[in-house]
mmCIF file of C-alpha atoms and ligand atoms in Angstrom:
data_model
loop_
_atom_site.group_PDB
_atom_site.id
_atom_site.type_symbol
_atom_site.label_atom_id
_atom_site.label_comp_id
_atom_site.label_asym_id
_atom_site.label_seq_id
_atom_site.Cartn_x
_atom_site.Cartn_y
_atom_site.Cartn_z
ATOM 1 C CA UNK A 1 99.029 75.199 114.392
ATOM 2 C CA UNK A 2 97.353 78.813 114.701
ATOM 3 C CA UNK A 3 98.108 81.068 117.714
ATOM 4 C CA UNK A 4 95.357 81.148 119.287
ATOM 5 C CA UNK A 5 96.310 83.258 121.904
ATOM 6 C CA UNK A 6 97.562 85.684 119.139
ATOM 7 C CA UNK A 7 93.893 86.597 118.415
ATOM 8 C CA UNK A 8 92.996 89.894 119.674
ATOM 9 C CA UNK A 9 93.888 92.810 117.151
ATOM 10 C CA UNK A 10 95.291 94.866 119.782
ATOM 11 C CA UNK A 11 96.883 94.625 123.658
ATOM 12 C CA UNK A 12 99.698 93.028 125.308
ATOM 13 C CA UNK A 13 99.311 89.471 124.873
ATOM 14 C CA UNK A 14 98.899 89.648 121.048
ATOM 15 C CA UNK A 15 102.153 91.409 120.541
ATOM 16 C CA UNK A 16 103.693 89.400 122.927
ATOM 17 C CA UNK A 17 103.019 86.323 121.554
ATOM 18 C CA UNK A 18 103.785 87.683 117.831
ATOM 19 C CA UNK A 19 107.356 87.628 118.706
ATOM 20 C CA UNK A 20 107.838 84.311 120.758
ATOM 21 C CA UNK A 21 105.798 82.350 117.831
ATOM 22 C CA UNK A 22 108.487 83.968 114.911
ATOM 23 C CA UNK A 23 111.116 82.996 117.494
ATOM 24 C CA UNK A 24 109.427 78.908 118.029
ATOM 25 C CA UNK A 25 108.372 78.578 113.792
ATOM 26 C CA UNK A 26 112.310 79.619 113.287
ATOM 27 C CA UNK A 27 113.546 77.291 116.041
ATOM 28 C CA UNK A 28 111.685 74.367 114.129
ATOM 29 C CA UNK A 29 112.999 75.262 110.823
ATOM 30 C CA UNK A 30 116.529 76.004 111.532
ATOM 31 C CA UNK A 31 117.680 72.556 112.064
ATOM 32 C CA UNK A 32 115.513 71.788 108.148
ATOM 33 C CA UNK A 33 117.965 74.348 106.635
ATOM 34 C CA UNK A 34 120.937 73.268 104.465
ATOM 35 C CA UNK A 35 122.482 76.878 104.436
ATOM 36 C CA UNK A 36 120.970 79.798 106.103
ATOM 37 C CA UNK A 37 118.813 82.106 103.428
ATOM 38 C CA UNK A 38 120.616 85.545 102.773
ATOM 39 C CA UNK A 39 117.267 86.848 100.763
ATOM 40 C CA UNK A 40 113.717 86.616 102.168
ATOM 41 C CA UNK A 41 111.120 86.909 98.901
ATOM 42 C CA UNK A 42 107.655 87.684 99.287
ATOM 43 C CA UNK A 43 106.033 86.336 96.182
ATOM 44 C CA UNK A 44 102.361 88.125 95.464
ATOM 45 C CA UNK A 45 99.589 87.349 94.059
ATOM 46 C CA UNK A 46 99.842 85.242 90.789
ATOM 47 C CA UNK A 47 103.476 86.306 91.324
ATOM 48 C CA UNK A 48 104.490 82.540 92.535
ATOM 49 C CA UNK A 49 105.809 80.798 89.386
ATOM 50 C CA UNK A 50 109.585 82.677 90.373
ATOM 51 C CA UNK A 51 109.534 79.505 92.925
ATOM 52 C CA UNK A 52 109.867 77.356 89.977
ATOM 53 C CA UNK A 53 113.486 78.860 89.087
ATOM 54 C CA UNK A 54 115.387 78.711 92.278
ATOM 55 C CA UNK A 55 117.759 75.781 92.291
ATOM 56 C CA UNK A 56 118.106 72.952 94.625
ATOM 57 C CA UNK A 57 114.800 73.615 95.443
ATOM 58 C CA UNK A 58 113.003 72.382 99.257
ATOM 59 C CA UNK A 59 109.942 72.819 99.544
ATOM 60 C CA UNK A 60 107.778 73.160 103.048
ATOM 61 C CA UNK A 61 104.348 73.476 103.009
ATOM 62 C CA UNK A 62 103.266 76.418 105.897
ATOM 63 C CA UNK A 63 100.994 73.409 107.336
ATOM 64 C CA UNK A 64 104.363 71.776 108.326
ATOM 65 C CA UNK A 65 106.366 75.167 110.559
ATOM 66 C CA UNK A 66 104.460 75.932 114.122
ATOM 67 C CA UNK A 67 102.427 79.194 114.173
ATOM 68 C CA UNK A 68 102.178 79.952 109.954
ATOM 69 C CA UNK A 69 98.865 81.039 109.221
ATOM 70 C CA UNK A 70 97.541 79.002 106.324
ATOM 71 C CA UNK A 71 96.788 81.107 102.798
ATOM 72 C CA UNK A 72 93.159 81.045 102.420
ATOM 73 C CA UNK A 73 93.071 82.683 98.847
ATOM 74 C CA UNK A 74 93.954 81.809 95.277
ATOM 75 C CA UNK A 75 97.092 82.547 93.718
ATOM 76 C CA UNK A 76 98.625 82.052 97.060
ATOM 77 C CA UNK A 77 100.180 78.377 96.968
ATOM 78 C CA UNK A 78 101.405 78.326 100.735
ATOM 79 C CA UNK A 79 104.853 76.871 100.884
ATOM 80 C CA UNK A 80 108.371 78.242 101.727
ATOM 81 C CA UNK A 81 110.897 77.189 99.152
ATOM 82 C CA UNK A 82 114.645 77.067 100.109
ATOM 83 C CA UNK A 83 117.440 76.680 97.606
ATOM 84 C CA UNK A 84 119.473 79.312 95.574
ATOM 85 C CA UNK A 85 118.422 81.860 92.844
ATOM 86 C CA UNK A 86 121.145 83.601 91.051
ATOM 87 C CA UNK A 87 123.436 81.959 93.434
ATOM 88 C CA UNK A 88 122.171 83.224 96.368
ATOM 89 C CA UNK A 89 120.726 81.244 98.709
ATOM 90 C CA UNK A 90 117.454 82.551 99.481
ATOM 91 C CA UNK A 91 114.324 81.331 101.073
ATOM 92 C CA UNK A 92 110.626 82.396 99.161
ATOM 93 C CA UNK A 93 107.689 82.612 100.467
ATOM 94 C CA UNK A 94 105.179 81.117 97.979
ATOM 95 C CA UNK A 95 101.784 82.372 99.616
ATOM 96 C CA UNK A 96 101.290 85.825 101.948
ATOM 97 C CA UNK A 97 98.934 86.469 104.436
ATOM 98 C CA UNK A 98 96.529 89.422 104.541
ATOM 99 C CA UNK A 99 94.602 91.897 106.737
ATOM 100 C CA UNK A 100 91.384 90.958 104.818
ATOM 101 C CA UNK A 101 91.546 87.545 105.573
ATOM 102 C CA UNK A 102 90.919 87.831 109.061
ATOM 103 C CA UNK A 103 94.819 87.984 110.450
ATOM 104 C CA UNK A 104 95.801 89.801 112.675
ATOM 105 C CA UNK A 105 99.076 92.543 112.015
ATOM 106 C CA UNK A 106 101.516 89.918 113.762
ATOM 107 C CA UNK A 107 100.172 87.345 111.922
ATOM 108 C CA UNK A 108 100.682 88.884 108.716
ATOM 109 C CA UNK A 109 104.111 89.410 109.506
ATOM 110 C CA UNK A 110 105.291 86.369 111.055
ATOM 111 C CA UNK A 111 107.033 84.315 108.014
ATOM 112 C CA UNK A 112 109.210 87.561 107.351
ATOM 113 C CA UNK A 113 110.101 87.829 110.948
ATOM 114 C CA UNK A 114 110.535 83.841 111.159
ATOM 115 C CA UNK A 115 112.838 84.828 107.590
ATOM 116 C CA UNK A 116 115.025 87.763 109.477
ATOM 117 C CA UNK A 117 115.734 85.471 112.264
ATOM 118 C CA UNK A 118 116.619 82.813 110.256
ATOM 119 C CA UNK A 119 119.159 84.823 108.553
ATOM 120 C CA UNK A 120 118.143 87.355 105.767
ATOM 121 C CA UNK A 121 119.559 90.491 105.613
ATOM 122 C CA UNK A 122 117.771 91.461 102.778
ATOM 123 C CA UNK A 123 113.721 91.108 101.769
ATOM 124 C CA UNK A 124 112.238 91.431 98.215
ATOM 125 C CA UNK A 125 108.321 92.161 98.462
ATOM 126 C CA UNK A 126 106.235 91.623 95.297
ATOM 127 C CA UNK A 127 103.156 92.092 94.852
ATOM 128 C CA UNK A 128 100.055 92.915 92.334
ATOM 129 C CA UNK A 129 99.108 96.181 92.300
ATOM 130 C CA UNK A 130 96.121 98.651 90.785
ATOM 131 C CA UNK A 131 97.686 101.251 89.033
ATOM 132 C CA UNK A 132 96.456 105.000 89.885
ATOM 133 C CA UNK A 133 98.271 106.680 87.279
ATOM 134 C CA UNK A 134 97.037 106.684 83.615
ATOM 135 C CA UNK A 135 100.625 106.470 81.769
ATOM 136 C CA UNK A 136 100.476 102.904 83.752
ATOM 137 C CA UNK A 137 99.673 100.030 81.578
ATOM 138 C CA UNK A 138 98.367 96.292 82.928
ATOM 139 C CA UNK A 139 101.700 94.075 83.053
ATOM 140 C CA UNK A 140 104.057 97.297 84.350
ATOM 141 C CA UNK A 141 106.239 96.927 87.128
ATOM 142 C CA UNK A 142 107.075 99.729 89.675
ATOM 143 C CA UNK A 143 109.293 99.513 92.490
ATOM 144 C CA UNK A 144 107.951 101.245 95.274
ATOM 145 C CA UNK A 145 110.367 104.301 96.737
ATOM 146 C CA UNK A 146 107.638 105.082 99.544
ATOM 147 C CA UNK A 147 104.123 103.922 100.953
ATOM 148 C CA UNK A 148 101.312 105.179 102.417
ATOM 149 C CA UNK A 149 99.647 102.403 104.848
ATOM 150 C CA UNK A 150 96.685 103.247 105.369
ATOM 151 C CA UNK A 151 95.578 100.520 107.842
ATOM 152 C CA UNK A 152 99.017 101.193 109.911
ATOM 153 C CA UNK A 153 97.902 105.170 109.999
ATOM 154 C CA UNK A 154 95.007 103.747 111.516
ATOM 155 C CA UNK A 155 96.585 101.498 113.910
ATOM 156 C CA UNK A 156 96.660 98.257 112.276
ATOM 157 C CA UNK A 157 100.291 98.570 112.734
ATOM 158 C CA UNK A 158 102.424 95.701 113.480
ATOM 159 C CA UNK A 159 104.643 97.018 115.907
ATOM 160 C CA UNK A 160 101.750 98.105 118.271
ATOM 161 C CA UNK A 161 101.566 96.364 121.587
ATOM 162 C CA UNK A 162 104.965 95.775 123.728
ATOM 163 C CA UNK A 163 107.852 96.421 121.893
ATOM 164 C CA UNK A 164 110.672 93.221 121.779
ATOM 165 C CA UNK A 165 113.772 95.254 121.949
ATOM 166 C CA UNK A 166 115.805 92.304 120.609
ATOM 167 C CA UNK A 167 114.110 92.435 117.234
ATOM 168 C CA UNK A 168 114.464 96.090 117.231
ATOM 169 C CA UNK A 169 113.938 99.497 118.529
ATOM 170 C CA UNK A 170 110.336 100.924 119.750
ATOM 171 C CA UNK A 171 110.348 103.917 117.584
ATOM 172 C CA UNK A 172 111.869 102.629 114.067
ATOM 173 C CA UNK A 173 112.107 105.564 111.150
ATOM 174 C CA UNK A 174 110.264 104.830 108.066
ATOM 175 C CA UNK A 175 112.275 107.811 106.118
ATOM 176 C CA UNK A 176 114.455 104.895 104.247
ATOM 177 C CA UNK A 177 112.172 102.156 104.229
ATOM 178 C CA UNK A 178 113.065 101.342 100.609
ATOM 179 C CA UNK A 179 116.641 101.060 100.534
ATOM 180 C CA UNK A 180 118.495 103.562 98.256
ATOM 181 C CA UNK A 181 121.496 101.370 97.236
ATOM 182 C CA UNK A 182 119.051 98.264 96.506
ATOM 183 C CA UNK A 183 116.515 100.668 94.499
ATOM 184 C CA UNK A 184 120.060 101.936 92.604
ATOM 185 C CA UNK A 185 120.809 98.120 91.568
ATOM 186 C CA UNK A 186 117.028 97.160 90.820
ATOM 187 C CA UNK A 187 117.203 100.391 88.459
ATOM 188 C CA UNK A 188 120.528 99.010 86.335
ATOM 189 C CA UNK A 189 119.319 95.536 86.728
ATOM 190 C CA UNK A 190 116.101 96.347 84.357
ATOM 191 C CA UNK A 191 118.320 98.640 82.543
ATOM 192 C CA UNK A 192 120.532 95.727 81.363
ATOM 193 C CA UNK A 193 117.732 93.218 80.737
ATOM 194 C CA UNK A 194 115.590 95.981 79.017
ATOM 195 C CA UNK A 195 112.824 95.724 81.255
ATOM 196 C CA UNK A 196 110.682 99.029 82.073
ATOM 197 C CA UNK A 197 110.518 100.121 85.873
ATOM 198 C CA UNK A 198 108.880 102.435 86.648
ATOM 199 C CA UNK A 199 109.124 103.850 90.360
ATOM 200 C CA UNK A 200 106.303 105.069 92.624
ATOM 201 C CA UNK A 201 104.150 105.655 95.966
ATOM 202 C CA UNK A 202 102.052 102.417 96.899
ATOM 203 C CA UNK A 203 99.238 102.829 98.940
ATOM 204 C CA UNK A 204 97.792 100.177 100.887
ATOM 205 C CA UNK A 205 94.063 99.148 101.825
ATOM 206 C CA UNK A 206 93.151 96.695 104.001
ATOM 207 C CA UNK A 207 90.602 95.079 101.190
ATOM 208 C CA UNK A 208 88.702 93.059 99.820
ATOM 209 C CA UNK A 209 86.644 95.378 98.015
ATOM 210 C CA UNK A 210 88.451 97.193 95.468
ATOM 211 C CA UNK A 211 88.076 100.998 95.363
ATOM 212 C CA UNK A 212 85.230 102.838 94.551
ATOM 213 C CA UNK A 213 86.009 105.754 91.907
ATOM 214 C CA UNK A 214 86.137 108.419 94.523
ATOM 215 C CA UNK A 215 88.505 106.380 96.535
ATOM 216 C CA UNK A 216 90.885 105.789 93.879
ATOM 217 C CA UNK A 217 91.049 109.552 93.041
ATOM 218 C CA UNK A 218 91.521 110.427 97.063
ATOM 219 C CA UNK A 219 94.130 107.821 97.096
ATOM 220 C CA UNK A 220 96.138 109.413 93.904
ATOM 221 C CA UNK A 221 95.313 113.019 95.392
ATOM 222 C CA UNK A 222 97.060 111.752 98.483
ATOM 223 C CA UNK A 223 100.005 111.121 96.359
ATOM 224 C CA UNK A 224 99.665 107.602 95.366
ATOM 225 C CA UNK A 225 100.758 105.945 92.091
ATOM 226 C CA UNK A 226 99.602 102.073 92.743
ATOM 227 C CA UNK A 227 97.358 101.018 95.148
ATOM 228 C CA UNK A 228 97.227 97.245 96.799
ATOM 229 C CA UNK A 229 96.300 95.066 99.987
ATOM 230 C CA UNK A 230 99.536 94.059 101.500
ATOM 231 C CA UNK A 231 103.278 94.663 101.379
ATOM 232 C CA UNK A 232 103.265 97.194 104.156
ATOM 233 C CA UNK A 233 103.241 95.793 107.233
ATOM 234 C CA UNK A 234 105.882 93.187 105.835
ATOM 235 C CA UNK A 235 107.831 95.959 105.186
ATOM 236 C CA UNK A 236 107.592 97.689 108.764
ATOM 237 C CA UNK A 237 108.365 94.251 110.832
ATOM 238 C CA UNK A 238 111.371 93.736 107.975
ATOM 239 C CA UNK A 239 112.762 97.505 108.311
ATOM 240 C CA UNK A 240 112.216 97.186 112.869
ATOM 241 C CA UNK A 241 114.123 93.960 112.616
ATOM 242 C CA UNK A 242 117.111 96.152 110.411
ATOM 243 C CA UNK A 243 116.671 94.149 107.419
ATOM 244 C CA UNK A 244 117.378 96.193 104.044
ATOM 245 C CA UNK A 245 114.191 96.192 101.877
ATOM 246 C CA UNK A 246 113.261 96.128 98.289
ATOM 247 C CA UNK A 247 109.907 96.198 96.888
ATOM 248 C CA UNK A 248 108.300 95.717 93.003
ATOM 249 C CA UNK A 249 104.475 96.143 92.318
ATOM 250 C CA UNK A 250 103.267 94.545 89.048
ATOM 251 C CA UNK A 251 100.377 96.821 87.653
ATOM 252 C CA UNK A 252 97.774 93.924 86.921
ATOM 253 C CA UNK A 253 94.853 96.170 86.717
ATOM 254 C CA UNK A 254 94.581 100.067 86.091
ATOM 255 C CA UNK A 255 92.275 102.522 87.703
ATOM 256 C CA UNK A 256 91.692 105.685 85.888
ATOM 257 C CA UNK A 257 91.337 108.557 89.170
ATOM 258 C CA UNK A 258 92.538 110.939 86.489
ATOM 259 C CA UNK A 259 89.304 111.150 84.448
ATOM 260 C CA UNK A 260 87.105 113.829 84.653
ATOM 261 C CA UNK A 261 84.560 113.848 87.643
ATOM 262 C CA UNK A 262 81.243 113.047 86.031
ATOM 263 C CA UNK A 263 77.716 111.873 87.531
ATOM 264 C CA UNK A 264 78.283 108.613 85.581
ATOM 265 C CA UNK A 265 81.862 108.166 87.106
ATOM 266 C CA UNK A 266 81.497 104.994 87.234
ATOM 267 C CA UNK A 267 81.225 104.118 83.642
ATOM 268 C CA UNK A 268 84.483 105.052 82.858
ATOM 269 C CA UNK A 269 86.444 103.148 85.294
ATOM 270 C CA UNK A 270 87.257 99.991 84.776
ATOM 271 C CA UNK A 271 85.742 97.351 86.981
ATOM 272 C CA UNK A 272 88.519 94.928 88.188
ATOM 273 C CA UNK A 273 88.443 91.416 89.116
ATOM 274 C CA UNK A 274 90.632 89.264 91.042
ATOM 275 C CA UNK A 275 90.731 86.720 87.700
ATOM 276 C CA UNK A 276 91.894 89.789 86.077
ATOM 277 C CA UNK A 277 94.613 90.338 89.153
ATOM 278 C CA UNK A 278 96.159 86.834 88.859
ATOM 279 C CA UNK A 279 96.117 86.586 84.767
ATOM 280 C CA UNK A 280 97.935 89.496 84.206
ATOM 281 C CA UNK A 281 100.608 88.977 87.109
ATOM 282 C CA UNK A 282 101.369 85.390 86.063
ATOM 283 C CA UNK A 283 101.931 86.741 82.139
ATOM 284 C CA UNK A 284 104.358 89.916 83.940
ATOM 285 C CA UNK A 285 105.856 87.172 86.205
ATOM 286 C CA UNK A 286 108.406 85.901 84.138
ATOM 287 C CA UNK A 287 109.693 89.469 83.251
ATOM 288 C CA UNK A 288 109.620 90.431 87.074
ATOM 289 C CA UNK A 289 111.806 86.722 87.796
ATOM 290 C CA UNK A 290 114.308 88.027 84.840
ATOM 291 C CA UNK A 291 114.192 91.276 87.054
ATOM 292 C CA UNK A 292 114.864 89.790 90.329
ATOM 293 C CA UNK A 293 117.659 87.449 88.910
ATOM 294 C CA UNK A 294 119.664 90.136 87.583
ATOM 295 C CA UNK A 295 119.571 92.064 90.725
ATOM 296 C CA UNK A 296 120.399 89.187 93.089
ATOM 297 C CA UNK A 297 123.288 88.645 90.427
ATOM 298 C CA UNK A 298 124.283 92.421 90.937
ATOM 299 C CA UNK A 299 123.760 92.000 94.352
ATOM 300 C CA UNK A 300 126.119 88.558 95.274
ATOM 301 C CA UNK A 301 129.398 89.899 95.881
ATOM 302 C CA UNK A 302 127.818 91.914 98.678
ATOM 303 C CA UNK A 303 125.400 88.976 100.323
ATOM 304 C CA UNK A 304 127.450 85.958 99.192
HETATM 305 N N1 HPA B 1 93.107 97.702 94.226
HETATM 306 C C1 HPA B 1 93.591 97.131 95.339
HETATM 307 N N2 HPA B 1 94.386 96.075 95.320
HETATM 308 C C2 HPA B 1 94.726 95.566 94.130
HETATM 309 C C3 HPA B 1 94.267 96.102 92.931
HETATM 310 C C4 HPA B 1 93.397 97.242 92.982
HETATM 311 O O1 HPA B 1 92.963 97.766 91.948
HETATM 312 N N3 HPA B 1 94.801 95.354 91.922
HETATM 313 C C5 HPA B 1 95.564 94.401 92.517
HETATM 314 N N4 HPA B 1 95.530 94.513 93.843
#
């Protein structure tokens, strides 16, 4: 069932209503839980086969919880999956929802809020990334220390509107968006299973097109090092709501800002494609579950 009401991008009664809908979609689901999820995961694009190892697995499609928006593009499966991973009980979301396809901020946002209420304390964002610095190689992961949102600079922020005091404060810092302690343990984690991490600014654009050269070398000047179409604003509702956040990029594509200026730019940067997006995440997604195991591993005395 869409919001309708939730339509407008800006104004009281979209905000509004972005709240109460998180609050009715977790209402319906609670009494479908068999244990309350201590991890939210945001699985990104191509990212979704980490679904397939989480144990005692439910499954509900979005079509099934009042309010979810319903993924429109491919790579996105559109299901919630319940059970445990690493022994925590967690609750993935197989399927995001973006700017670019027409939702709104509050729409966008809505399964981690529906997640937070339901009981997380802690989200894991993934998602596929272009990667703005040269040493980057297709198939790297980077987890993400900072971001520059360049839709929420620009007001497509999901906190705008009335402010619902009960999810959290008006005025939320950004300055430790990225929690320390969780970045520490992601850091070990690929230490131990011998997986590079690299760590990084991600920038995000609301899409679809990807960047033109110049772009891609304003958005590294600007002090990006992987650039992508969603994460953010997941991230913002997550860190208002006082949920600790960690978040991984997978590198699927690289965009060379670095090389020299030239009239005929545009020959030597690559031209991505979304194929290319989803190929390459899929063959880095069983390294990036191996990741995420070993963290929620490190990570289950505190959340058990
Ligand atoms: N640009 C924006 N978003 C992306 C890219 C890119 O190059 N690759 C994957 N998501």
């Amino acid at each position: 069932m869409a919001d309708q009401t939730d339509q407008p991008r800006s104004g009281t009664v979209a905000q509004g209503n972005a709240y109460s809908a998180a609050r009715a979609a977790a209402a319906a689901l609670r009494p479908r839980l068999a244990e309350s999820p201590r991890v939210a995961i945001v699985l990104g694009t191509g990212l979704g086969g980490l679904a397939e190892d989480i144990a005692s697995a439910r499954r509900i499609a979005y079509a099934e919880i009042p309010g979810f928006p319903q993924s429109t593009v491919q790579g996105h499966a559109g299901q919630l999956v319940l059970g445990r991973f690493a022994g925590v009980p967690v609750a993935a979301l197989q399927g995001r929802f973006h700017l670019y396809e027409g939702y709104t901020p509050g729409q966008v946002v809505l399964p981690v809020r529906v997640l937070g209420l339901l009981g997380a304390r802690i989200l894991i964002v993934t998602n596929a990334a272009g990667g703005l610095r040269s040493s980057f190689q297709a198939g790297d992961l980077m987890l993400i220390r900072d971001h520059i949102g360049i839709p929420n600079l620009a007001g497509m922020n999901p906190l705008v509107g009335p402010n619902d005091e009960q999810m959290g404060t008006r005025f939320p810092a950004m300055t430790h968006a990225y929690d320390a302690q969780l970045r520490e343990h992601a850091h070990v984690a690929a230490g131990e299973q011998r997986i590079v991490l690299h760590e990084g600014i991600y920038v995000m654009v609301s899409g679809p097109t990807f960047e033109t050269p110049a772009e891609l070398r304003y958005l590294r000047g600007m002090g990006g090092d992987a650039v992508g179409m969603s994460t953010v604003p997941e991230v913002v509702a997550a860190v208002h709501m006082g949920l600790r956040v960690l978040a991984i990029s997978c590198i699927t594509n690289v965009a060379l800002p670095d090389a020299p200026h030239a009239p005929d730019e545009a020959d030597v940067v690559p031209e991505p494609s979304h194929a290319e997006v989803i190929a390459t995440a899929q063959s880095a997604g069983v390294r990036l579950a191996t990741l995420i195991a070993a963290i929620l591993a490190r990570l289950a005395r505190d959340v058990a």
